[in-house]
């Protein structure tokens, strides 16, 4: 797995890690962070959207999180779990003296109620629910999770910040949708003015872990008084805001703006490699419930042209059909033969004819808030139409997209992206209940074998079978690898480069 602090372009600002020099670390100040839009919810259990995770990770916390090397590390848990020899029982000690934003103290009852809610409503919680037999409070400071089969991804699922296993007060865990935004995090929600800002303020009773910061783990130091997340849906407006120094941090900038941002009041930050853009197929109903149609799409798409249109320069993308690139332990070329950089229009036409396609609209759901999603969709439309598809582009706000993708009647493909996740079972398509609803016997055979194996070396080999079934059944189409661009004020220090930027441990200088 790549290190937590992702590789940076040589001309990019070097960001001081929060566990580096303590010089000039002063408390106080307010920062504005420009985001790609309004989050659809502030309930991270209810959404896999990165935007939701970026904001809410400051409000809520999980039992575990990811350290600098992307291994699980305790957060609200006092220590790593004790795991029985058969791999079926996880005994988790809890930290004591942890206070919620409402003043109540966290106990095992809160943890049990929260995990039960997570298994009920979160897509990743539903993944875990299939193997979790019980979640029980052993005493006020201990929780025991009992499984019906060994399940290697459990700690990673408990660590991720979207579709997240956040711990909230027991009485709030019955809420669906969540109405009280009360967590244990270093910042608490002060105000939300839709389409204007989400204001977080320092939680003075926050109980930080001891020691040094370590990725998302370790000490979480509260230098800033306030963090305001400002929705800026138009990418050009985000660029101009970065150039003018309007924001302390600007997320998700078009990569072609690198030179323009470099000449402005903030510094460009490149995360390389960041992740993959992906076209998710609706396997449950409509055109893409037919595997032959999905295979026709797989054949028709031309990833090289799509990536070039989206990112402009090869400095910001790589044409690569492997779900994890070279340098990651999960990298394999297994089954990537159908991934054709220039596409195969004739093969797509033959597959469409075999499927008996008769011109029904192929509905592509996308957003311009991630401009590269839209540019890829435009190129995809041209290649799909050349193969014989009738294409309908549905362009909506990102918050609307995240709502509409939950309804299988509204789309055939939706476009999204993901960082390279430390555990493949965190990928959305690995959950049967994630939009796309891919659930087949072949998938279950490959994924269940992968998830049941605890030996890391054997799991790497078993992932080849997972990638094989992804290519065989086409629940999603990985376009390639890409780098991401953000911008940061030179006055903002202590930010660790991350696919999900966070601002505890960050501070302002003069």
C-alpha positions as MATLAB code, in Angstrom:
seq = 'XXXXXXXXXXXXXXXXXXXXXXXXXXXXXXXXXXXXXXXXXXXXXXXXXXXXXXXXXXXXXXXXXXXXXXXXXXXXXXXXXXXXXXXXXXXXXXXXXXXXXXXXXXXXXXXXXXXXXXXXXXXXXXXXXXXXXXXXXXXXXXXXXXXXXXXXXXXXXXXXXXXXXXXXXXXXXXXXXXXXXXXXXXXXXXXXXXXXXXXXXXXXXXXXXXXXXXXXXXXXXXXXXXXXXXXXXXXXXXXXXXXXXXXXXXXXXXXXXXXXXXXXXXXXXXXXXXXXXXXXXXXXXXXXXXXXXXXXXXXXXXXXXXXXXXXXXXXXXXXXXXXXXXXXXXXXXXXXXXXXXXXXXXXXXXXXXXXXXXXXXXXXXXXXXXXXXXXXXXXXXXXXXXXXXXXXXXXXXXXXXXXXXXXXXXXXXXXXXXXXXXXXXXXXXXXXXXXXXXXXXXXXXXXXXXXXXXXXXXXXXXXXXXXXXXXXXXXXXXXXXXXXXXXXXXXXXXXXXXXXXXXXXXXXXX';
ca = [
       0.000    0.000    0.000;
       1.211    3.529   -0.704;
       2.207    5.692    2.273;
      -0.412    7.914    3.868;
       1.229   11.156    2.763;
       0.801   10.651   -0.974;
       3.589   11.571   -3.371;
       3.628   15.238   -4.389;
       4.780   16.950   -7.558;
       8.174   18.595   -6.999;
       6.875   22.098   -7.639;
       4.057   21.756   -5.133;
       4.015   23.223   -1.647;
       5.515   20.939    0.978;
       2.960   20.495    3.743;
       4.209   20.142    7.302;
       2.871   17.072    9.061;
       1.140   17.851   12.325;
       3.744   15.770   14.173;
       6.567   17.884   12.782;
       8.080   21.079   14.129;
       5.994   22.846   16.745;
       7.281   26.252   15.669;
       4.574   28.859   15.178;
       1.763   26.549   16.264;
      -0.689   28.985   17.763;
      -4.284   28.526   18.824;
      -7.061   30.560   17.297;
      -8.352   31.652   13.963;
     -11.049   30.739   11.482;
     -10.568   29.029    8.132;
     -12.879   28.787    5.130;
     -12.661   25.554    3.155;
     -14.173   25.533   -0.343;
     -15.903   22.260   -1.205;
     -17.518   20.984   -4.399;
     -21.010   21.678   -3.141;
     -23.636   21.163   -0.493;
     -23.455   17.748    1.190;
     -26.647   15.704    0.847;
     -26.549   14.855    4.553;
     -24.498   15.303    7.719;
     -25.106   11.670    8.628;
     -22.004    9.777    7.475;
     -23.708    6.428    8.010;
     -26.221    7.341    5.320;
     -23.789    8.269    2.539;
     -20.638    7.053    0.825;
     -19.985   10.522   -0.637;
     -16.449   11.745    0.059;
     -17.812   15.253    0.659;
     -19.916   13.970    3.550;
     -16.940   12.135    5.041;
     -14.601   15.112    4.692;
     -16.899   17.382    6.699;
     -18.347   14.965    9.243;
     -15.041   13.339   10.264;
     -14.506   16.505   12.317;
     -17.818   15.995   14.174;
     -18.002   12.233   14.699;
     -15.481    9.531   15.467;
     -15.250    5.785   14.955;
     -13.799    3.006   17.082;
     -10.819    2.735   14.765;
      -9.273    4.864   12.037;
      -6.319    4.719    9.663;
      -2.740    5.381   10.705;
      -0.088    6.892    8.434;
       0.662    3.467    6.919;
      -3.073    2.816    6.312;
      -3.327    0.147    8.998;
      -6.189    0.334   11.478;
      -5.393    2.145   14.716;
      -7.572    2.840   17.791;
      -9.591    6.047   17.988;
     -12.514    5.640   20.409;
     -11.354    2.119   21.158;
      -8.713    1.992   23.880;
      -6.658   -0.600   22.025;
      -6.732   -3.038   19.156;
      -9.322   -5.803   19.620;
      -8.566   -9.147   21.158;
      -9.469  -11.641   18.425;
     -10.254  -15.249   19.274;
      -8.210  -18.034   17.664;
     -11.081  -18.960   15.350;
     -11.391  -15.314   14.225;
     -15.044  -15.113   15.282;
     -14.906  -12.972   18.436;
     -13.595   -9.391   18.642;
     -13.355   -7.998   22.168;
     -12.944   -4.220   21.965;
     -11.901   -2.145   24.992;
     -13.288    1.393   24.975;
     -11.673    4.613   26.083;
     -13.175    6.092   29.234;
     -13.755    9.766   29.917;
     -14.828   10.474   26.308;
     -17.579   13.099   26.165;
     -20.206   13.688   23.513;
     -21.007   17.211   22.355;
     -24.178   17.114   24.486;
     -22.100   16.587   27.649;
     -22.915   12.897   28.167;
     -20.137   10.331   28.555;
     -19.663    7.584   25.985;
     -20.283    4.034   27.217;
     -20.645    0.619   25.637;
     -24.430    1.152   25.365;
     -23.804    4.024   22.949;
     -21.373    1.912   20.950;
     -23.755   -1.047   20.668;
     -26.682    1.165   19.603;
     -24.486    3.000   17.085;
     -23.132   -0.186   15.499;
     -26.635   -1.637   15.278;
     -27.773    1.517   13.463;
     -24.723    1.290   11.181;
     -25.555   -2.302   10.248;
     -29.146   -1.264    9.575;
     -28.668    1.799    7.338;
     -25.055    2.116    6.088;
     -24.026    0.260    2.934;
     -20.774   -0.830    4.551;
     -22.612   -1.639    7.768;
     -24.902   -3.915    5.772;
     -21.797   -5.644    4.424;
     -20.694   -6.318    7.976;
     -24.200   -7.250    9.099;
     -24.078  -10.308    6.845;
     -21.290  -11.777    8.996;
     -21.975  -10.229   12.417;
     -23.929  -12.489   14.747;
     -24.131  -10.132   17.735;
     -22.818   -6.849   19.100;
     -22.976   -6.842   22.882;
     -21.832   -4.741   25.810;
     -19.624   -6.889   28.042;
     -19.392   -4.058   30.568;
     -19.526   -0.248   30.419;
     -16.096   -0.086   28.755;
     -16.047   -3.238   26.609;
     -17.918   -4.330   23.508;
     -17.821   -7.800   21.991;
     -18.564   -8.460   18.310;
     -19.292  -12.074   17.434;
     -19.132  -13.201   13.800;
     -20.620  -16.208   12.051;
     -17.566  -16.525    9.799;
     -14.051  -15.052    9.827;
     -14.066  -11.633    8.164;
     -10.744   -9.907    7.470;
     -12.140   -6.483    6.381;
     -13.992   -5.821    9.661;
     -11.488   -3.378   11.163;
     -11.175   -1.475    7.885;
     -14.967   -1.159    7.683;
     -15.005    0.148   11.257;
     -12.285    2.677   10.348;
     -13.533    4.357    7.172;
     -15.073    7.843    7.314;
     -17.933    7.321    4.834;
     -20.842    4.951    5.299;
     -19.054    5.282    8.615;
     -19.498    3.377   11.867;
     -19.660    6.604   13.879;
     -20.412    6.434   17.585;
     -23.316    8.643   18.684;
     -25.442    8.801   21.863;
     -27.712    5.785   22.333;
     -30.888    7.868   22.213;
     -29.890    9.367   18.841;
     -29.137    5.994   17.279;
     -32.869    5.355   16.855;
     -33.147    8.351   14.525;
     -33.416    7.753   10.786;
     -32.845   10.230    9.322;
     -30.448   11.595   11.903;
     -31.781   14.777   13.498;
     -29.234   15.478   16.268;
     -25.681   15.893   14.971;
     -23.894   14.960   18.168;
     -20.534   13.225   18.129;
     -17.289   13.002   20.080;
     -15.109   14.803   17.521;
     -12.758   17.748   18.037;
     -15.264   20.128   16.427;
     -19.027   20.389   16.805;
     -21.718   21.718   14.520;
     -22.576   25.325   15.302;
     -24.639   26.269   12.255;
     -25.646   25.071    8.819;
     -26.901   27.620    6.318;
     -27.757   25.662    3.163;
     -25.735   26.707    0.114;
     -23.737   29.180    2.223;
     -21.664   27.399    4.865;
     -21.406   24.698    7.503;
     -19.832   26.164   10.623;
     -17.903   23.940   13.026;
     -16.483   25.259   16.295;
     -13.928   23.842   18.691;
     -15.359   21.330   21.182;
     -13.632   22.426   24.380;
     -14.317   19.157   26.215;
     -12.761   17.057   23.453;
     -10.763   14.093   24.753;
      -7.810   13.662   22.398;
      -5.700   10.542   22.366;
      -2.236   10.866   23.835;
       0.962   10.698   21.835;
       1.799   12.113   18.434;
      -0.526   12.495   15.436;
      -0.380    9.439   13.195;
      -2.346    9.780    9.963;
      -6.008   10.006   10.967;
      -5.017    8.484   14.315;
      -3.035    9.615   17.319;
      -3.460   13.045   18.864;
      -6.025   15.389   17.348;
      -4.974   18.905   18.346;
      -7.459   21.783   18.177;
      -5.609   24.904   17.136;
      -8.388   26.477   15.052;
     -11.414   28.153   16.637;
     -13.679   27.525   13.662;
     -13.757   25.633   10.385;
     -16.303   26.796    7.811;
     -17.023   24.509    4.864;
     -18.289   26.669    1.991;
     -20.053   25.019   -0.964;
     -18.670   26.285   -4.286;
     -20.288   24.093   -6.955;
     -18.767   25.785   -9.997;
     -15.179   24.565  -10.557;
     -14.097   27.827  -12.227;
     -15.324   29.763   -9.203;
     -13.270   27.470   -6.966;
     -10.207   28.159   -9.134;
     -10.701   31.925   -8.962;
     -11.262   31.705   -5.204;
      -7.976   29.830   -4.873;
      -6.102   32.350   -7.026;
      -7.507   35.269   -5.029;
      -6.713   33.664   -1.669;
     -10.391   33.716   -0.696;
     -10.130   30.353    1.062;
      -7.578   28.691    3.313;
      -8.111   25.411    1.458;
      -9.858   24.624   -1.833;
     -10.754   21.018   -2.593;
     -11.095   19.288   -5.975;
      -9.794   21.780   -8.509;
      -9.635   20.987  -12.240;
      -6.074   19.792  -12.842;
      -5.692   22.042  -15.878;
      -5.814   24.965  -13.416;
      -2.440   23.987  -11.917;
      -0.471   26.814  -13.593;
      -3.128   29.402  -12.830;
      -3.288   28.402   -9.163;
       0.524   28.413   -8.988;
       0.555   32.091   -9.897;
      -2.030   33.076   -7.284;
      -2.286   33.669   -3.553;
      -2.553   29.988   -2.624;
      -0.274   27.073   -3.429;
      -1.294   24.015   -5.468;
      -1.383   20.656   -3.713;
      -1.211   17.530   -5.886;
      -2.200   14.117   -4.568;
      -0.532   11.537   -6.799;
      -1.805    8.978   -7.454;
      -5.176    9.837   -5.977;
      -7.585    7.184   -7.216;
      -9.827    6.066  -10.015;
     -12.840    7.516  -11.815;
     -15.493    4.853  -12.295;
     -18.732    4.319  -14.223;
     -21.082    2.324  -11.966;
     -23.660    0.129  -13.706;
     -27.241   -0.370  -12.502;
     -27.305   -4.183  -12.510;
     -30.695   -4.354  -10.772;
     -33.058   -3.055  -13.446;
     -33.158   -1.379  -16.832;
     -30.722   -1.785  -19.717;
     -27.726   -2.715  -17.599;
     -29.476   -5.588  -15.876;
     -28.426   -7.442  -19.080;
     -24.764   -8.443  -18.792;
     -24.432   -8.323  -22.591;
     -25.282   -4.620  -22.555;
     -22.730   -4.021  -19.799;
     -20.112   -5.866  -21.821;
     -21.017   -3.743  -24.860;
     -20.385   -0.613  -22.778;
     -17.089   -2.090  -21.566;
     -16.053   -2.677  -25.185;
     -17.260    0.697  -26.483;
     -15.543    3.003  -24.001;
     -12.150    4.498  -24.885;
     -10.413    5.291  -21.596;
      -7.415    7.047  -23.126;
      -9.578    9.703  -24.800;
     -11.815    9.964  -21.738;
      -8.855   10.591  -19.439;
      -7.234   13.024  -21.853;
     -10.443   15.059  -22.051;
     -10.867   14.994  -18.278;
      -7.307   15.765  -17.171;
      -5.545   17.273  -20.187;
      -1.987   16.207  -19.430;
      -0.542   12.743  -18.896;
       1.095   14.227  -15.806;
      -2.325   13.888  -14.169;
      -3.545   10.465  -15.340;
      -2.530    6.956  -16.331;
      -4.375    4.584  -18.653;
      -4.588    1.494  -16.456;
      -7.226   -1.225  -16.237;
      -5.926   -2.843  -13.041;
      -8.112   -1.757  -10.123;
      -4.977   -0.985   -8.086;
      -1.878    0.491   -9.797;
       1.678   -0.763   -9.568;
       3.166   -0.166   -6.134;
       0.051   -1.342   -4.278;
      -0.030   -4.820   -2.784;
      -3.372   -5.427   -4.523;
      -2.020   -4.748   -8.015;
      -2.723   -7.468  -10.575;
      -3.165   -7.528  -14.349;
      -5.525  -10.501  -14.085;
      -8.540  -10.304  -16.439;
      -7.758   -6.802  -17.774;
      -7.815   -7.895  -21.448;
     -11.253   -6.267  -22.113;
      -9.794   -2.884  -21.087;
      -8.887   -1.322  -24.443;
      -7.308    2.172  -24.350;
      -8.935    3.067  -27.707;
     -12.105    1.033  -27.210;
     -13.486   -1.572  -29.635;
     -16.535   -0.191  -31.426;
     -17.102   -3.252  -33.611;
     -17.065   -5.629  -30.636;
     -19.525   -3.333  -28.849;
     -21.853   -3.365  -31.865;
     -21.797   -7.171  -31.955;
     -22.605   -7.420  -28.255;
     -25.472   -4.956  -28.628;
     -26.893   -6.982  -31.506;
     -26.610  -10.157  -29.412;
     -28.503   -8.399  -26.591;
     -31.315   -7.416  -28.976;
     -30.876   -3.730  -28.166;
     -33.555   -1.621  -29.844;
     -32.605    1.983  -29.107;
     -33.756    2.471  -25.518;
     -31.998    5.494  -23.919;
     -28.911    4.656  -21.891;
     -29.190    7.150  -19.018;
     -25.890    8.508  -17.700;
     -26.200   10.328  -14.362;
     -23.402   12.820  -13.753;
     -22.527   16.222  -12.272;
     -20.434   19.212  -13.311;
     -19.273   19.925   -9.775;
     -16.633   17.304  -10.481;
     -15.922   18.719  -13.933;
     -13.814   15.736  -14.967;
     -16.837   13.457  -14.426;
     -18.768   15.509  -16.953;
     -15.936   15.643  -19.488;
     -15.534   11.864  -19.335;
     -19.290   11.497  -19.806;
     -19.167   13.640  -22.948;
     -16.461   11.485  -24.523;
     -18.204    8.313  -23.390;
     -21.410    9.510  -25.035;
     -19.644    9.874  -28.400;
     -18.131    6.384  -28.256;
     -21.335    4.777  -27.025;
     -23.339    6.413  -29.791;
     -20.777    5.211  -32.338;
     -21.426    1.688  -31.053;
     -25.166    2.114  -31.560;
     -26.457    3.301  -28.181;
     -28.961    6.094  -27.729;
     -27.486    8.100  -24.837;
     -29.370   10.364  -22.428;
     -27.185   12.629  -20.275;
     -28.743   13.579  -16.923;
     -26.585   16.355  -15.444;
     -27.521   17.316  -11.872;
     -26.049   18.804   -8.710;
     -23.806   16.383   -6.818;
     -26.172   16.274   -3.834;
     -29.011   15.370   -6.199;
     -26.883   12.688   -7.842;
     -26.178   11.027   -4.505;
     -29.914   10.957   -3.832;
     -30.971    9.811   -7.312;
     -28.449    6.989   -7.478;
     -30.332    5.310   -4.617;
     -33.339    4.868   -6.943;
     -32.675    2.175   -9.575;
     -35.517    3.485  -11.750;
     -33.653    6.743  -12.470;
     -30.365    5.729  -14.093;
     -28.319    3.131  -15.955;
     -24.810    4.491  -15.271;
     -23.668    6.977  -12.672;
     -20.205    8.479  -12.628;
     -18.164    8.744   -9.460;
     -14.593    8.361   -8.252;
     -12.710    6.965   -5.294;
      -9.294    7.224   -3.736;
      -7.297    3.992   -3.781;
      -8.742    2.437   -0.639;
      -6.483    0.503    1.754;
      -8.843   -2.508    1.782;
     -10.529   -3.621   -1.479;
     -13.668   -4.660    0.390;
     -14.257   -0.955    1.077;
     -14.989   -0.422   -2.623;
     -18.655    0.416   -3.118;
     -19.309   -2.412   -5.584;
     -18.265   -4.961   -2.963;
     -21.489   -4.236   -1.065;
     -24.624   -5.884   -2.481;
     -26.691   -2.938   -1.266;
     -24.558   -0.136   -2.703;
     -26.164    1.661   -5.699;
     -25.578   -0.663   -8.620;
     -26.791   -3.587   -6.481;
     -24.344   -6.120   -7.885;
     -25.144   -9.444   -6.220;
     -24.340  -12.699   -8.035;
     -23.191  -16.179   -7.080;
     -19.845  -15.623   -8.819;
     -19.277  -12.389   -6.935;
     -20.136  -13.971   -3.611;
     -17.842  -16.935   -4.195;
     -14.841  -14.714   -4.968;
     -15.524  -11.990   -2.402;
     -16.440  -14.327    0.441;
     -13.244  -16.347   -0.028;
     -11.230  -13.105   -0.077;
     -12.927  -11.738    3.030;
     -12.678  -14.961    5.035;
      -8.903  -15.256    4.615;
      -6.834  -13.575    7.326;
      -3.373  -14.319    5.890;
      -2.262  -11.127    4.022;
      -0.241  -13.010    1.408;
      -3.088  -15.379    0.604;
      -5.516  -12.449    0.424;
      -3.367  -10.798   -2.261;
      -3.656  -13.948   -4.387;
      -7.402  -14.185   -3.751;
      -7.932  -10.616   -4.930;
      -7.043  -11.815   -8.441;
     -10.293  -13.809   -8.443;
     -12.190  -10.716   -7.291;
     -10.784   -8.631  -10.138;
     -11.582  -11.487  -12.527;
     -15.280  -11.506  -11.604;
     -15.442   -7.698  -11.817;
     -14.229   -7.877  -15.411;
     -16.423  -10.883  -16.184;
     -19.643   -9.286  -14.903;
     -18.901   -5.548  -15.377;
     -20.678   -4.058  -12.339;
     -18.488   -1.000  -12.892;
     -15.953    0.318  -15.362;
     -12.708    1.726  -14.001;
     -11.570    4.460  -16.406;
      -7.955    4.723  -15.188;
      -5.807    6.354  -12.507;
      -5.769   10.076  -11.794;
      -4.099   12.678   -9.651;
      -6.103   15.281   -7.752;
      -5.463   19.000   -7.330;
      -6.291   21.175   -4.334;
      -4.984   24.552   -3.117;
      -3.812   25.729    0.285;
      -2.998   29.074    1.829;
       0.683   29.481    2.772;
      -0.582   30.686    6.159;
      -2.229   27.326    6.892;
       0.180   24.788    8.354;
      -0.056   21.327    9.849;
      -2.311   19.822    7.168;
      -1.384   16.255    6.273;
      -1.887   15.458    2.609;
      -4.862   13.113    2.376;
      -7.625   12.111   -0.030;
     -10.037   13.253    2.713;
      -8.518   16.534    3.993;
      -8.889   17.188    7.700;
      -8.081   20.231    9.779;
      -7.506   19.131   13.351;
      -3.746   19.592   13.917;
      -3.867   22.497   11.431;
      -3.029   26.036   12.493;
      -2.625   29.533   11.067;
       0.618   31.516   10.977;
       1.076   35.249   10.584;
];
